[in-house]
PDB file of C-alpha atoms in Angstrom:
ATOM      1  CA  UNK A   1       0.000   0.000   0.000  1.00 70.00           C
ATOM      2  CA  UNK A   2       1.492   3.335  -1.027  1.00 88.00           C
ATOM      3  CA  UNK A   3       2.100   6.045   1.576  1.00 92.00           C
ATOM      4  CA  UNK A   4      -0.328   8.949   1.881  1.00 94.00           C
ATOM      5  CA  UNK A   5       2.607  11.158   2.861  1.00 96.00           C
ATOM      6  CA  UNK A   6       6.292  10.399   2.408  1.00 96.00           C
ATOM      7  CA  UNK A   7       8.837  12.835   3.821  1.00 97.00           C
ATOM      8  CA  UNK A   8      12.525  12.488   2.980  1.00 97.00           C
ATOM      9  CA  UNK A   9      15.561  14.421   4.238  1.00 96.00           C
ATOM     10  CA  UNK A  10      13.522  17.341   5.582  1.00 97.00           C
ATOM     11  CA  UNK A  11      15.584  20.267   6.861  1.00 96.00           C
ATOM     12  CA  UNK A  12      14.355  23.567   8.304  1.00 96.00           C
ATOM     13  CA  UNK A  13      16.747  26.475   8.843  1.00 95.00           C
ATOM     14  CA  UNK A  14      15.927  29.813  10.473  1.00 93.00           C
ATOM     15  CA  UNK A  15      17.756  32.857   9.147  1.00 90.00           C
ATOM     16  CA  UNK A  16      17.501  35.998  11.265  1.00 85.00           C
ATOM     17  CA  UNK A  17      19.742  39.069  11.281  1.00 83.00           C
ATOM     18  CA  UNK A  18      22.355  37.352   9.121  1.00 83.00           C
ATOM     19  CA  UNK A  19      22.585  34.376  11.504  1.00 89.00           C
ATOM     20  CA  UNK A  20      21.371  30.875  10.626  1.00 91.00           C
ATOM     21  CA  UNK A  21      20.220  28.045  12.874  1.00 92.00           C
ATOM     22  CA  UNK A  22      19.132  24.588  11.726  1.00 92.00           C
ATOM     23  CA  UNK A  23      15.984  23.632  13.668  1.00 92.00           C
ATOM     24  CA  UNK A  24      14.988  20.394  11.941  1.00 93.00           C
ATOM     25  CA  UNK A  25      17.715  18.191  10.504  1.00 93.00           C
ATOM     26  CA  UNK A  26      17.412  15.334   8.005  1.00 95.00           C
ATOM     27  CA  UNK A  27      14.001  13.993   9.089  1.00 95.00           C
ATOM     28  CA  UNK A  28      12.378  11.183   7.081  1.00 96.00           C
ATOM     29  CA  UNK A  29       9.111   9.301   7.662  1.00 96.00           C
ATOM     30  CA  UNK A  30       5.971   8.045   5.927  1.00 96.00           C
ATOM     31  CA  UNK A  31       2.375   7.337   6.920  1.00 96.00           C
ATOM     32  CA  UNK A  32      -0.142   5.035   5.210  1.00 94.00           C
ATOM     33  CA  UNK A  33      -3.969   4.924   4.978  1.00 91.00           C
ATOM     34  CA  UNK A  34      -5.571   3.805   8.232  1.00 89.00           C
ATOM     35  CA  UNK A  35      -2.297   4.241  10.126  1.00 93.00           C
ATOM     36  CA  UNK A  36      -1.353   6.670  12.884  1.00 94.00           C
ATOM     37  CA  UNK A  37       2.272   7.780  13.119  1.00 96.00           C
ATOM     38  CA  UNK A  38       2.986   9.282  16.508  1.00 95.00           C
ATOM     39  CA  UNK A  39       5.588  12.057  16.610  1.00 95.00           C
ATOM     40  CA  UNK A  40       6.881  12.101  20.177  1.00 94.00           C
ATOM     41  CA  UNK A  41       9.249  14.575  21.778  1.00 90.00           C
ATOM     42  CA  UNK A  42       9.709  17.154  24.493  1.00 88.00           C
ATOM     43  CA  UNK A  43       8.661  20.788  24.093  1.00 85.00           C
ATOM     44  CA  UNK A  44      10.934  22.619  21.652  1.00 86.00           C
ATOM     45  CA  UNK A  45      12.219  19.473  19.943  1.00 88.00           C
ATOM     46  CA  UNK A  46      10.817  20.472  16.528  1.00 89.00           C
ATOM     47  CA  UNK A  47       7.648  18.347  16.312  1.00 91.00           C
ATOM     48  CA  UNK A  48       5.277  21.130  15.253  1.00 89.00           C
ATOM     49  CA  UNK A  49       7.976  22.837  13.195  1.00 92.00           C
ATOM     50  CA  UNK A  50       8.356  19.673  11.113  1.00 94.00           C
ATOM     51  CA  UNK A  51       4.676  19.518  10.201  1.00 93.00           C
ATOM     52  CA  UNK A  52       4.222  23.265   9.674  1.00 92.00           C
ATOM     53  CA  UNK A  53       7.155  23.285   7.253  1.00 94.00           C
ATOM     54  CA  UNK A  54       5.506  20.534   5.185  1.00 94.00           C
ATOM     55  CA  UNK A  55       2.231  22.452   4.977  1.00 92.00           C
ATOM     56  CA  UNK A  56       3.811  25.792   4.091  1.00 92.00           C
ATOM     57  CA  UNK A  57       2.849  27.442   7.377  1.00 91.00           C
ATOM     58  CA  UNK A  58       6.245  29.015   8.128  1.00 92.00           C
ATOM     59  CA  UNK A  59       7.198  32.559   7.161  1.00 90.00           C
ATOM     60  CA  UNK A  60       9.956  33.715   4.801  1.00 90.00           C
ATOM     61  CA  UNK A  61      12.632  33.590   7.539  1.00 92.00           C
ATOM     62  CA  UNK A  62      12.556  29.793   7.348  1.00 94.00           C
ATOM     63  CA  UNK A  63      14.244  27.828   4.567  1.00 94.00           C
ATOM     64  CA  UNK A  64      12.862  24.327   3.969  1.00 95.00           C
ATOM     65  CA  UNK A  65      14.572  21.612   1.900  1.00 95.00           C
ATOM     66  CA  UNK A  66      13.999  17.935   1.179  1.00 96.00           C
ATOM     67  CA  UNK A  67      10.757  16.449  -0.132  1.00 96.00           C
ATOM     68  CA  UNK A  68       7.237  15.782   1.188  1.00 96.00           C
ATOM     69  CA  UNK A  69       5.226  13.793  -1.350  1.00 96.00           C
ATOM     70  CA  UNK A  70       1.423  13.721  -1.001  1.00 94.00           C
ATOM     71  CA  UNK A  71      -0.579  12.001  -3.754  1.00 86.00           C
ATOM     72  CA  UNK A  72       2.383  12.174  -6.136  1.00 88.00           C
ATOM     73  CA  UNK A  73       3.005  15.886  -5.553  1.00 90.00           C
ATOM     74  CA  UNK A  74       5.884  17.376  -3.575  1.00 94.00           C
ATOM     75  CA  UNK A  75       4.243  19.780  -1.114  1.00 95.00           C
ATOM     76  CA  UNK A  76       7.491  21.700  -0.705  1.00 94.00           C
ATOM     77  CA  UNK A  77       7.301  22.707  -4.371  1.00 93.00           C
ATOM     78  CA  UNK A  78       3.599  23.560  -4.527  1.00 91.00           C
ATOM     79  CA  UNK A  79       2.302  27.124  -4.762  1.00 90.00           C
ATOM     80  CA  UNK A  80       0.765  28.860  -1.741  1.00 89.00           C
ATOM     81  CA  UNK A  81      -2.631  28.714  -3.427  1.00 89.00           C
ATOM     82  CA  UNK A  82      -2.407  24.956  -4.014  1.00 89.00           C
ATOM     83  CA  UNK A  83      -1.318  24.350  -0.418  1.00 90.00           C
ATOM     84  CA  UNK A  84      -4.220  26.495   0.795  1.00 87.00           C
ATOM     85  CA  UNK A  85      -6.592  24.373  -1.287  1.00 85.00           C
ATOM     86  CA  UNK A  86      -5.218  21.125   0.152  1.00 87.00           C
ATOM     87  CA  UNK A  87      -5.298  22.372   3.741  1.00 86.00           C
ATOM     88  CA  UNK A  88      -8.825  21.994   5.005  1.00 80.00           C
ATOM     89  CA  UNK A  89      -9.986  19.640   2.270  1.00 82.00           C
ATOM     90  CA  UNK A  90      -7.634  16.691   1.785  1.00 90.00           C
ATOM     91  CA  UNK A  91      -5.319  17.547   4.670  1.00 93.00           C
ATOM     92  CA  UNK A  92      -6.672  18.918   7.961  1.00 90.00           C
ATOM     93  CA  UNK A  93      -4.808  19.999  11.071  1.00 88.00           C
ATOM     94  CA  UNK A  94      -5.837  20.338  14.693  1.00 86.00           C
ATOM     95  CA  UNK A  95      -3.603  22.998  16.217  1.00 79.00           C
ATOM     96  CA  UNK A  96      -2.202  23.199  19.716  1.00 72.00           C
ATOM     97  CA  UNK A  97      -3.772  26.442  20.959  1.00 72.00           C
ATOM     98  CA  UNK A  98      -7.498  26.773  20.189  1.00 70.00           C
ATOM     99  CA  UNK A  99      -7.703  30.269  21.708  1.00 74.00           C
ATOM    100  CA  UNK A 100      -5.758  31.689  18.750  1.00 77.00           C
ATOM    101  CA  UNK A 101      -7.640  29.713  16.073  1.00 78.00           C
ATOM    102  CA  UNK A 102     -11.046  31.353  16.495  1.00 84.00           C
ATOM    103  CA  UNK A 103     -12.020  35.035  16.412  1.00 83.00           C
ATOM    104  CA  UNK A 104     -13.692  35.997  19.728  1.00 83.00           C
ATOM    105  CA  UNK A 105     -15.670  38.758  17.966  1.00 83.00           C
ATOM    106  CA  UNK A 106     -17.726  36.296  15.894  1.00 85.00           C
ATOM    107  CA  UNK A 107     -20.098  33.497  16.837  1.00 85.00           C
ATOM    108  CA  UNK A 108     -18.566  30.038  16.691  1.00 84.00           C
ATOM    109  CA  UNK A 109     -21.380  28.817  14.429  1.00 86.00           C
ATOM    110  CA  UNK A 110     -20.532  31.446  11.817  1.00 88.00           C
ATOM    111  CA  UNK A 111     -16.856  30.490  11.891  1.00 88.00           C
ATOM    112  CA  UNK A 112     -17.650  26.791  11.565  1.00 90.00           C
ATOM    113  CA  UNK A 113     -20.040  27.495   8.685  1.00 91.00           C
ATOM    114  CA  UNK A 114     -17.428  29.623   6.912  1.00 90.00           C
ATOM    115  CA  UNK A 115     -14.951  26.734   7.052  1.00 88.00           C
ATOM    116  CA  UNK A 116     -17.404  24.238   5.587  1.00 89.00           C
ATOM    117  CA  UNK A 117     -18.570  26.677   2.911  1.00 90.00           C
ATOM    118  CA  UNK A 118     -14.950  27.131   1.800  1.00 86.00           C
ATOM    119  CA  UNK A 119     -14.029  23.446   1.678  1.00 85.00           C
ATOM    120  CA  UNK A 120     -17.229  21.564   0.798  1.00 86.00           C
ATOM    121  CA  UNK A 121     -20.138  21.731  -1.641  1.00 87.00           C
ATOM    122  CA  UNK A 122     -22.730  21.547   1.159  1.00 91.00           C
ATOM    123  CA  UNK A 123     -25.763  23.842   1.152  1.00 93.00           C
ATOM    124  CA  UNK A 124     -26.705  26.060   4.101  1.00 92.00           C
ATOM    125  CA  UNK A 125     -28.977  23.460   5.735  1.00 94.00           C
ATOM    126  CA  UNK A 126     -26.356  20.707   5.435  1.00 92.00           C
ATOM    127  CA  UNK A 127     -23.759  23.010   6.975  1.00 92.00           C
ATOM    128  CA  UNK A 128     -26.053  23.906   9.871  1.00 91.00           C
ATOM    129  CA  UNK A 129     -26.888  20.240  10.508  1.00 92.00           C
ATOM    130  CA  UNK A 130     -23.199  19.308  10.494  1.00 90.00           C
ATOM    131  CA  UNK A 131     -22.278  22.160  12.869  1.00 89.00           C
ATOM    132  CA  UNK A 132     -24.906  21.087  15.402  1.00 89.00           C
ATOM    133  CA  UNK A 133     -23.844  17.453  15.066  1.00 88.00           C
ATOM    134  CA  UNK A 134     -20.226  18.396  15.802  1.00 85.00           C
ATOM    135  CA  UNK A 135     -21.218  20.366  18.903  1.00 86.00           C
ATOM    136  CA  UNK A 136     -23.209  17.362  20.121  1.00 84.00           C
ATOM    137  CA  UNK A 137     -20.440  14.832  19.357  1.00 80.00           C
ATOM    138  CA  UNK A 138     -17.864  17.001  21.130  1.00 77.00           C
ATOM    139  CA  UNK A 139     -20.149  17.269  24.181  1.00 75.00           C
ATOM    140  CA  UNK A 140     -20.962  20.977  23.860  1.00 78.00           C
ATOM    141  CA  UNK A 141     -24.345  21.005  25.620  1.00 72.00           C
ATOM    142  CA  UNK A 142     -27.167  23.177  24.224  1.00 69.00           C
ATOM    143  CA  UNK A 143     -25.140  23.965  21.125  1.00 66.00           C
ATOM    144  CA  UNK A 144     -27.694  26.408  19.731  1.00 71.00           C
ATOM    145  CA  UNK A 145     -27.749  28.454  22.927  1.00 70.00           C
ATOM    146  CA  UNK A 146     -24.190  28.378  24.318  1.00 71.00           C
ATOM    147  CA  UNK A 147     -22.699  31.866  24.776  1.00 70.00           C
ATOM    148  CA  UNK A 148     -19.210  31.309  26.169  1.00 79.00           C
ATOM    149  CA  UNK A 149     -16.639  28.646  25.294  1.00 80.00           C
ATOM    150  CA  UNK A 150     -13.581  27.605  27.282  1.00 74.00           C
ATOM    151  CA  UNK A 151     -10.254  26.623  25.736  1.00 74.00           C
ATOM    152  CA  UNK A 152     -11.127  22.959  26.141  1.00 75.00           C
ATOM    153  CA  UNK A 153     -14.483  23.418  24.425  1.00 80.00           C
ATOM    154  CA  UNK A 154     -12.851  25.272  21.533  1.00 83.00           C
ATOM    155  CA  UNK A 155     -10.297  22.473  21.209  1.00 80.00           C
ATOM    156  CA  UNK A 156     -13.070  19.895  20.947  1.00 81.00           C
ATOM    157  CA  UNK A 157     -14.845  21.959  18.292  1.00 86.00           C
ATOM    158  CA  UNK A 158     -11.629  22.257  16.281  1.00 85.00           C
ATOM    159  CA  UNK A 159     -11.182  18.477  16.406  1.00 84.00           C
ATOM    160  CA  UNK A 160     -14.796  18.004  15.323  1.00 85.00           C
ATOM    161  CA  UNK A 161     -14.368  20.341  12.331  1.00 88.00           C
ATOM    162  CA  UNK A 162     -11.196  18.554  11.204  1.00 86.00           C
ATOM    163  CA  UNK A 163     -12.846  15.147  11.429  1.00 82.00           C
ATOM    164  CA  UNK A 164     -16.055  16.259   9.690  1.00 86.00           C
ATOM    165  CA  UNK A 165     -14.089  17.231   6.574  1.00 85.00           C
ATOM    166  CA  UNK A 166     -13.046  13.561   6.200  1.00 83.00           C
ATOM    167  CA  UNK A 167      -9.470  14.241   5.097  1.00 88.00           C
ATOM    168  CA  UNK A 168      -7.022  11.747   3.658  1.00 91.00           C
ATOM    169  CA  UNK A 169      -4.434  13.002   6.156  1.00 94.00           C
ATOM    170  CA  UNK A 170      -5.336  14.283   9.624  1.00 93.00           C
ATOM    171  CA  UNK A 171      -2.593  16.057  11.586  1.00 93.00           C
ATOM    172  CA  UNK A 172      -3.175  16.469  15.315  1.00 91.00           C
ATOM    173  CA  UNK A 173      -0.724  18.786  17.098  1.00 90.00           C
ATOM    174  CA  UNK A 174      -1.015  18.213  20.870  1.00 87.00           C
ATOM    175  CA  UNK A 175      -4.814  17.874  20.466  1.00 84.00           C
ATOM    176  CA  UNK A 176      -5.596  16.919  24.066  1.00 79.00           C
ATOM    177  CA  UNK A 177      -3.462  19.507  25.889  1.00 73.00           C
ATOM    178  CA  UNK A 178      -6.326  21.785  26.957  1.00 66.00           C
ATOM    179  CA  UNK A 179      -8.829  19.020  27.721  1.00 71.00           C
ATOM    180  CA  UNK A 180      -9.726  17.386  31.039  1.00 74.00           C
ATOM    181  CA  UNK A 181      -8.886  13.713  31.600  1.00 77.00           C
ATOM    182  CA  UNK A 182     -12.419  12.347  31.016  1.00 74.00           C
ATOM    183  CA  UNK A 183     -12.928  14.221  27.752  1.00 75.00           C
ATOM    184  CA  UNK A 184      -9.354  13.421  26.706  1.00 80.00           C
ATOM    185  CA  UNK A 185     -10.139   9.707  26.865  1.00 82.00           C
ATOM    186  CA  UNK A 186     -13.255  10.161  24.743  1.00 78.00           C
ATOM    187  CA  UNK A 187     -11.421  12.293  22.176  1.00 79.00           C
ATOM    188  CA  UNK A 188      -8.654   9.695  21.867  1.00 86.00           C
ATOM    189  CA  UNK A 189     -11.320   7.026  21.330  1.00 83.00           C
ATOM    190  CA  UNK A 190     -12.752   9.215  18.563  1.00 79.00           C
ATOM    191  CA  UNK A 191      -9.337   9.474  16.898  1.00 84.00           C
ATOM    192  CA  UNK A 192      -9.005   5.681  16.960  1.00 85.00           C
ATOM    193  CA  UNK A 193     -12.493   5.256  15.480  1.00 82.00           C
ATOM    194  CA  UNK A 194     -11.811   7.753  12.677  1.00 79.00           C
ATOM    195  CA  UNK A 195      -8.519   6.072  11.833  1.00 79.00           C
ATOM    196  CA  UNK A 196     -10.126   2.631  11.563  1.00 79.00           C
ATOM    197  CA  UNK A 197     -13.519   3.413  10.043  1.00 78.00           C
ATOM    198  CA  UNK A 198     -12.485   6.159   7.625  1.00 77.00           C
ATOM    199  CA  UNK A 199      -9.098   4.630   6.716  1.00 82.00           C
ATOM    200  CA  UNK A 200      -7.567   8.032   7.452  1.00 87.00           C
ATOM    201  CA  UNK A 201      -3.810   8.499   7.736  1.00 93.00           C
ATOM    202  CA  UNK A 202      -2.892  10.400  10.906  1.00 93.00           C
ATOM    203  CA  UNK A 203       0.087  12.237  12.323  1.00 95.00           C
ATOM    204  CA  UNK A 204      -0.334  12.562  16.092  1.00 95.00           C
ATOM    205  CA  UNK A 205       2.099  15.018  17.682  1.00 94.00           C
ATOM    206  CA  UNK A 206       2.485  14.968  21.460  1.00 91.00           C
ATOM    207  CA  UNK A 207       4.787  14.785  24.466  1.00 89.00           C
ATOM    208  CA  UNK A 208       2.221  12.595  26.285  1.00 88.00           C
ATOM    209  CA  UNK A 209       3.284   8.937  26.370  1.00 90.00           C
ATOM    210  CA  UNK A 210      -0.158   7.809  27.523  1.00 88.00           C
ATOM    211  CA  UNK A 211      -2.001   9.508  24.677  1.00 88.00           C
ATOM    212  CA  UNK A 212       0.399   8.362  21.969  1.00 91.00           C
ATOM    213  CA  UNK A 213       0.398   4.753  23.189  1.00 92.00           C
ATOM    214  CA  UNK A 214      -3.386   4.648  22.774  1.00 91.00           C
ATOM    215  CA  UNK A 215      -3.547   6.094  19.263  1.00 92.00           C
ATOM    216  CA  UNK A 216      -0.258   5.484  17.425  1.00 94.00           C
ATOM    217  CA  UNK A 217       0.720   2.399  15.419  1.00 94.00           C
ATOM    218  CA  UNK A 218       4.321   3.553  15.054  1.00 95.00           C
ATOM    219  CA  UNK A 219       6.332   6.246  16.842  1.00 95.00           C
ATOM    220  CA  UNK A 220       8.905   8.696  15.491  1.00 94.00           C
TER     221      UNK A 220
END
C-alpha cells in the first residue's frame, strides 16, 4: 500500500539578522492509509515545526529543503494557493492552541459554517446540521444556545471540524493539551475510530506517552 505522505531528508533552517540556525535536521518518515504515526518529543524538539514546514505554514525567515510527497506531488514545491486548497480539504490539522484559532468577535457557528462553505459543496442546511452534530459529538451542551466557550471546548470543536471534513491526512498537534482527563479519553477514542472506520492516515504530535500509546501504530 502506497504512503499517503512520504517525507525524505527534511531540513528547516531559520535565518535571522544574518545568523542561521538549523531547527529540523534530516528527518524522514511516511504514513499510510488507516495508520497513525505518533511524533513524540519534548517541548521545543521540533515536532510542530516539522509539520508546519511541510504544509507551508512558516514565514519567509525559514528555509525548507527535502521532499514531502502527497498524492504524487511534492508539497514543498507547490504554490501557496495549491497548499491552501489542500489544507482543510484533503489535509486537515488540529492545532495546539485553540484560543488563537477562532475570532472571539464572531459566533462560533458562523466560523464553523465559513470553514465548511470554503471546503465543501454543502448547502446552508447541510452546513447547519453538520455544525450542530459536531457540537453534540464534542459534548458541547445546548449547542444552539451556548454563549461562552472555554479553551477545552474550543479544542473539541476544532477536532470536530477537522474530522467532519473527512481528510485523507489528519494532523493532530497536541490535540488533548487543553482538555480534562475524562474528555481526553473520549477524544482519543474518537481518533481511533476515525482512523479505523475512515481509513484516514494520521500524524499525532504529542509529548504525552499515555495519549500516543493509545492512538499510534508507530512512533517517530
